[in-house]
XYZ file of C-alpha atoms in Angstrom:
164
model
C 90.106 139.891 84.097
C 86.772 141.194 84.287
C 84.334 139.637 86.685
C 82.820 138.009 84.384
C 85.926 136.198 82.509
C 86.585 135.301 86.005
C 83.382 133.673 86.725
C 83.848 131.856 83.827
C 87.388 130.442 84.278
C 86.005 129.190 87.701
C 82.964 127.497 86.067
C 85.657 126.068 83.626
C 87.512 124.860 86.416
C 84.801 123.512 88.662
C 83.251 121.709 85.556
C 87.472 120.024 84.701
C 87.396 119.484 88.556
C 84.613 117.252 88.370
C 85.685 114.990 86.123
C 89.051 114.314 88.054
C 89.954 110.948 89.981
C 91.695 112.802 93.307
C 92.845 110.560 95.795
C 93.435 111.116 99.593
C 95.913 109.263 100.686
C 97.098 109.440 104.430
C 100.518 110.069 105.150
C 103.247 107.963 106.480
C 106.813 108.413 107.688
C 107.958 108.430 104.202
C 105.867 111.165 103.107
C 107.625 113.402 105.348
C 110.014 114.929 102.833
C 107.273 115.295 100.658
C 105.226 117.439 102.883
C 108.075 119.372 103.359
C 108.616 119.924 99.697
C 105.260 120.948 99.087
C 104.814 123.644 101.789
C 108.300 124.986 101.063
C 107.584 125.271 96.895
C 104.196 126.615 98.152
C 105.089 128.730 100.839
C 108.810 130.093 100.342
C 108.249 133.167 98.379
C 105.223 134.228 100.832
C 107.234 133.735 103.838
C 110.338 135.083 102.137
C 108.668 138.543 102.098
C 107.032 138.248 105.190
C 109.822 137.219 107.630
C 113.118 136.016 105.631
C 113.891 132.495 105.101
C 115.170 130.432 107.183
C 115.479 127.021 105.981
C 116.071 125.235 109.220
C 113.179 126.754 110.832
C 111.031 126.118 108.217
C 111.994 122.132 108.067
C 111.117 122.256 111.876
C 107.902 124.163 111.753
C 106.832 121.788 108.544
C 107.962 118.503 110.457
C 106.155 119.652 113.732
C 103.106 120.317 111.445
C 103.735 116.666 110.135
C 103.783 115.046 112.982
C 100.382 116.348 114.741
C 98.908 114.082 111.465
C 95.749 114.298 110.055
C 97.464 114.881 106.842
C 96.589 113.083 103.252
C 98.998 113.409 100.114
C 96.840 114.400 97.065
C 96.834 112.160 94.021
C 95.818 112.582 90.708
C 96.498 109.544 88.363
C 98.965 108.240 90.636
C 101.059 111.303 90.955
C 101.455 113.180 93.712
C 100.019 116.787 93.668
C 99.864 118.057 96.753
C 98.762 117.597 100.255
C 95.570 118.607 102.013
C 94.931 118.453 105.842
C 91.514 118.806 108.175
C 90.844 118.322 111.768
C 87.328 117.790 113.206
C 87.132 120.227 115.842
C 84.438 120.460 118.898
C 82.735 122.872 116.867
C 84.018 123.537 113.562
C 86.188 121.549 111.030
C 89.773 123.077 110.466
C 91.548 123.275 107.077
C 94.806 122.884 108.373
C 96.511 122.338 105.495
C 96.014 122.812 101.264
C 98.974 122.896 99.095
C 99.275 122.192 95.332
C 102.260 122.063 93.449
C 102.483 124.977 91.207
C 102.933 122.513 88.134
C 99.171 121.422 89.017
C 97.709 124.808 90.054
C 95.175 126.344 87.878
C 93.847 123.080 86.666
C 90.709 122.975 89.388
C 92.702 120.580 91.510
C 92.618 122.537 94.561
C 88.664 123.531 93.961
C 88.195 119.997 94.033
C 90.288 118.678 97.241
C 88.511 121.709 98.648
C 84.782 120.064 98.108
C 85.560 117.072 100.691
C 86.835 119.074 103.819
C 83.176 121.340 102.715
C 80.891 117.945 102.195
C 82.506 116.618 105.331
C 81.655 120.117 107.484
C 78.172 120.370 105.762
C 77.195 116.626 106.953
C 78.734 117.552 110.724
C 76.802 120.464 110.915
C 79.735 122.416 111.189
C 81.662 125.411 109.840
C 84.816 125.411 108.228
C 87.845 127.707 109.665
C 91.427 127.902 108.241
C 93.823 130.845 107.829
C 96.548 131.745 105.145
C 99.098 134.468 105.376
C 98.397 137.739 105.284
C 100.523 138.640 101.904
C 98.979 135.792 100.347
C 96.372 137.786 98.520
C 95.490 135.696 95.839
C 95.124 132.611 97.813
C 92.728 134.953 100.442
C 90.628 135.671 97.095
C 90.718 132.080 96.126
C 88.930 130.909 98.987
C 86.622 134.125 98.792
C 85.639 132.840 95.438
C 84.731 129.677 96.961
C 82.136 131.326 99.589
C 84.524 131.875 102.363
C 84.840 135.123 104.541
C 87.568 137.148 106.376
C 86.505 136.424 110.028
C 89.080 137.883 111.788
C 92.735 140.004 110.315
C 95.782 139.467 112.997
C 99.334 140.702 111.763
C 100.211 137.593 110.210
C 97.113 135.651 109.105
C 93.316 136.294 107.353
C 91.437 134.077 109.346
C 88.289 132.854 107.467
C 85.717 130.923 107.632
C 82.726 129.255 105.434
C 79.074 128.991 107.108
C 77.840 125.680 106.024
């Protein structure tokens, strides 16, 4: 894909996402299985590639993340399409989760969802930090197209920041 067509796709995605009525519903206990499902669908291939997949371990890790709170179900036209979670820390906003189910990807939903924590961070005068797995190059590049830069590289993660 040429740089121009990539920019055109991003502009189209953004225009479509502006029309969406995306809702954020704070998770309840009944949403834990959806959270686990979305995480596993979004990350299984990458985790298998990096570490191998251990279903029990992944269930435990994902349930622990759910129990920490600050998670919202993303709904579009009353359909659950993903998960987003952020945490307001003392000097930055931590984007801890953003998963959109594969069948809803490529429609600008993720971009629309990302706008909310970006606006919150700007209103607080804070930067946004996140991390994604090193093997998840497509997601790293997706965040870069939206203004994030790599701040640190570990053996496992790209640590990224958006200076607001």
